[in-house]
PDB file of C-alpha atoms in Angstrom:
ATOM      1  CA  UNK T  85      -6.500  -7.244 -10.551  1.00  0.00           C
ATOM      2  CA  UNK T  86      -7.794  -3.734 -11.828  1.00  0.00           C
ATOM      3  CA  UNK T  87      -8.134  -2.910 -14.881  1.00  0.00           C
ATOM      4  CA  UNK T  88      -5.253  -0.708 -15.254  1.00  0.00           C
ATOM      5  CA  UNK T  89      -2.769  -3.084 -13.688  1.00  0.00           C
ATOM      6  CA  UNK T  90      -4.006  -5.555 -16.295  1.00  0.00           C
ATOM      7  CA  UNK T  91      -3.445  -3.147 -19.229  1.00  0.00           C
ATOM      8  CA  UNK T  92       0.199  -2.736 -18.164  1.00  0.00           C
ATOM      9  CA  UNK T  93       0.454  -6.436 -18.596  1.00  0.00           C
ATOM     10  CA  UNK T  94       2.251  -7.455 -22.207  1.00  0.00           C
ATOM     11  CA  UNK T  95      -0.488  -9.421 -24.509  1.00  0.00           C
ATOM     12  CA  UNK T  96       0.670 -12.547 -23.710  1.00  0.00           C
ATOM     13  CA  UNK T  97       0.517 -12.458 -20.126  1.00  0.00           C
ATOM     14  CA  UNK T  98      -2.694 -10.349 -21.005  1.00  0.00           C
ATOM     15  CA  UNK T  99      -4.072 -13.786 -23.018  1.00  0.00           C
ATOM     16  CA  UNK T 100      -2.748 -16.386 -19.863  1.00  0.00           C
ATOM     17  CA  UNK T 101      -5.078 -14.618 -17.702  1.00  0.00           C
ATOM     18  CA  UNK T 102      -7.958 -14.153 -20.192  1.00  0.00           C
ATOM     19  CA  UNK T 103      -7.492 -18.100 -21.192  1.00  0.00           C
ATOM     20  CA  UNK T 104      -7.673 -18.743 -17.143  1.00  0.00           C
ATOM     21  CA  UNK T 105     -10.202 -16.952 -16.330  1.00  0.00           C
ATOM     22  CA  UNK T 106     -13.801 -16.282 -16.907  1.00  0.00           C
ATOM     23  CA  UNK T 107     -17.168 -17.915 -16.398  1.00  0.00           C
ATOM     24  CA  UNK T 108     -16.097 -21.244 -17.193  1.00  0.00           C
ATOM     25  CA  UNK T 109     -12.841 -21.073 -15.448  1.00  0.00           C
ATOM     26  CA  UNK T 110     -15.171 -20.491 -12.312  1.00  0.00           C
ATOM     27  CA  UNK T 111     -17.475 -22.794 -13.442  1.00  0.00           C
ATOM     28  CA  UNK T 112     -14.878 -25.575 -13.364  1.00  0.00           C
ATOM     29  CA  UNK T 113     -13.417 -24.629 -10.019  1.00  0.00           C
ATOM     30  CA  UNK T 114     -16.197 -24.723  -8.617  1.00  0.00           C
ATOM     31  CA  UNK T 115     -16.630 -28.035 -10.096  1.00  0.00           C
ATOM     32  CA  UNK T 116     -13.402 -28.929  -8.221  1.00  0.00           C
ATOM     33  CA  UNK T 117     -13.569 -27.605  -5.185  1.00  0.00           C
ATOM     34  CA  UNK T 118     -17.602 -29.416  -4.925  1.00  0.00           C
ATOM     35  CA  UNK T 119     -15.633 -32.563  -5.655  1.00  0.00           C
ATOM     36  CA  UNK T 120     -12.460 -31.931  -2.990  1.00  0.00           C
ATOM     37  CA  UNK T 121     -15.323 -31.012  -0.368  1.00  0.00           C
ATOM     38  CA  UNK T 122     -17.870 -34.127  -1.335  1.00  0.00           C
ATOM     39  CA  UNK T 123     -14.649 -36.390  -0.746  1.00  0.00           C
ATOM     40  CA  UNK T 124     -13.649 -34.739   2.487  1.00  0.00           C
ATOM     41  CA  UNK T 125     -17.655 -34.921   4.015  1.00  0.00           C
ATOM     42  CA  UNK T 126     -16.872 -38.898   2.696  1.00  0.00           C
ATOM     43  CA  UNK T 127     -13.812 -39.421   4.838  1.00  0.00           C
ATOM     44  CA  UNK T 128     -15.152 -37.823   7.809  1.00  0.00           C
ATOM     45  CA  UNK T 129     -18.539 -39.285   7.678  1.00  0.00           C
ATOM     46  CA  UNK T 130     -16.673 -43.009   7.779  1.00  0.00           C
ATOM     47  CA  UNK T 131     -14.590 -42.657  10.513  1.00  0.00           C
ATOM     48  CA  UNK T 132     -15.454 -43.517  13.793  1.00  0.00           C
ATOM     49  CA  UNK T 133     -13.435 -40.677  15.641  1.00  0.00           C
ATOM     50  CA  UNK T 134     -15.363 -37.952  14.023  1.00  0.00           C
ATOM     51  CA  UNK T 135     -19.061 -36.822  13.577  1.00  0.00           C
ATOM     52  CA  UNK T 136     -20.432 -34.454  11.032  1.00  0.00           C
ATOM     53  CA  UNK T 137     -22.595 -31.637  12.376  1.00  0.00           C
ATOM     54  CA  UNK T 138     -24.955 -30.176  10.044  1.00  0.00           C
ATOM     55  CA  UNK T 139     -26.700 -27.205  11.434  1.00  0.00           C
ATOM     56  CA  UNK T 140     -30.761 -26.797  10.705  1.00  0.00           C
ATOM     57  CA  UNK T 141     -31.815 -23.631   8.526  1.00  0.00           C
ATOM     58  CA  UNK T 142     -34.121 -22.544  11.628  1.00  0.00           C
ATOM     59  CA  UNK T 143     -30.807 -22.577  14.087  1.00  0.00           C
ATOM     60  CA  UNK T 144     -28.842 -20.265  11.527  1.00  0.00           C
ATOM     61  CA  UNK T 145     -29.334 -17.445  12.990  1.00  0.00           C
ATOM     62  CA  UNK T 146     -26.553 -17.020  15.561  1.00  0.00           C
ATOM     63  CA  UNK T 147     -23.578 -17.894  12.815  1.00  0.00           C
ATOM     64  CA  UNK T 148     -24.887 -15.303  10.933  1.00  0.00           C
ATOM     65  CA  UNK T 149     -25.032 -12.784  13.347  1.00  0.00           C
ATOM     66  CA  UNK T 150     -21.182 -13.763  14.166  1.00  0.00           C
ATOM     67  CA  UNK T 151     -20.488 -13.944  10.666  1.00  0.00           C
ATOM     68  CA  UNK T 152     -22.282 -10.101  10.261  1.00  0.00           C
ATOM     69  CA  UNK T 153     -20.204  -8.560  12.995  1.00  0.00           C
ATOM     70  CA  UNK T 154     -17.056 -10.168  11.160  1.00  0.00           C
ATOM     71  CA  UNK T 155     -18.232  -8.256   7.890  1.00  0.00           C
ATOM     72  CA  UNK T 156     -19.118  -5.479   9.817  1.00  0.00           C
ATOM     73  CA  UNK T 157     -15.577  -5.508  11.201  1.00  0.00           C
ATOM     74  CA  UNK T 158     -14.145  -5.522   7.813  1.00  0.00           C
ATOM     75  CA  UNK T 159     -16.063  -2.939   6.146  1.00  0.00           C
ATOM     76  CA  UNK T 160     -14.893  -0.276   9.452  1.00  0.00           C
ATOM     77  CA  UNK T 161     -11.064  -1.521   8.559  1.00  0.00           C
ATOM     78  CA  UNK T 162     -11.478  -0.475   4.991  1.00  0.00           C
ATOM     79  CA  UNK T 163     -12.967   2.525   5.364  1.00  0.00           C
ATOM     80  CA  UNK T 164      -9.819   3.446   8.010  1.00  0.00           C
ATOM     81  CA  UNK T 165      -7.963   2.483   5.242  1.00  0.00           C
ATOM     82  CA  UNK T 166      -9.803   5.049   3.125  1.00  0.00           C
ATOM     83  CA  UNK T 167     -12.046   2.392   1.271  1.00  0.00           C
ATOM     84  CA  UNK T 168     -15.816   2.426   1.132  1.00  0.00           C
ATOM     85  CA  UNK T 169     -15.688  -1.483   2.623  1.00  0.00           C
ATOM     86  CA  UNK T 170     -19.853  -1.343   2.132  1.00  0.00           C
ATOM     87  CA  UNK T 171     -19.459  -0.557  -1.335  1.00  0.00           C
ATOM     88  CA  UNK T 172     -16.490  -3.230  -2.079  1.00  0.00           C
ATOM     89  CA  UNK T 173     -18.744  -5.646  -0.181  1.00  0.00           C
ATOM     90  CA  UNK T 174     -22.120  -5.214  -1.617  1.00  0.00           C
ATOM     91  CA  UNK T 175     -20.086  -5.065  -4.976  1.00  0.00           C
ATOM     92  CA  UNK T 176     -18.731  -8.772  -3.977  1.00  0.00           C
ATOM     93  CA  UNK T 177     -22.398  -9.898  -2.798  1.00  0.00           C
ATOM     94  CA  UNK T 178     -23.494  -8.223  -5.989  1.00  0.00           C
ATOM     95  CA  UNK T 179     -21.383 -10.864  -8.063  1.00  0.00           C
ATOM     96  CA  UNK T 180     -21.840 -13.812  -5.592  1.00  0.00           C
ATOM     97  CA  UNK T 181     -25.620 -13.633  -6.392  1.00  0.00           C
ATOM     98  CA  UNK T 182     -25.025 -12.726 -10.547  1.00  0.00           C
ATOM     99  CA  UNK T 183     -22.377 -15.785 -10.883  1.00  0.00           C
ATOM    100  CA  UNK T 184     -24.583 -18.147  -8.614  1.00  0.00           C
ATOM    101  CA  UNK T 185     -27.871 -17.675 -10.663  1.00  0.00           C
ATOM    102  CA  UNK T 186     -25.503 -18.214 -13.953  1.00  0.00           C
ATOM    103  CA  UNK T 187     -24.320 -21.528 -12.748  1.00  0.00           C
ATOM    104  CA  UNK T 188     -27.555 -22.862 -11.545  1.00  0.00           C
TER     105      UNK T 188
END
């Protein structure tokens, strides 16, 4: 939501967000979401009709160049939307990488 949105917003629907949101908000559903996906790799990993595929750092290389072109993609249908999608997205990976070395 940006800031101006929010401002429009009466105090108390101003204080739900503020009391839902945050570092430790994050922090905690990220907590949850490491549990869901720790009891999903569980399930899979004991059932005899599935395998789980874990792919090796050195044979990365070709999901990230898919993933790239899908980012790539995205940033061109911002900016024909009138967005700069490099600057939204190296904003995002900007925050990814603050966050991440806070929760660490």
């Amino acid at each position: 939501m940006n800031q101006a949105t929010y401002n429009r917003l009466s105090p108390a629907l101003q204080k739900v967000i503020d009391d839902n949101s945050g570092l430790q908000e994050a922090q905690r559903i990220g907590r949850v979401m490491d549990e869901a996906e720790a009891e999903v790799i569980e399930t899979v990993a004991s059932r005899d009709d599935a395998e789980m595929i874990y792919i090796a750092q050195k044979d990365q290389k070709p999901w990230q160049a898919a993933a790239d072109k899908t980012v790539q993609q995205w940033i061109g249908d911002m900016k024909t939307r009138g967005m700069d999608g490099q600057q939204l997205y190296d904003d995002a990976m900007g925050l990814v990488g603050k966050y991440t070395r806070q929760t660490q």
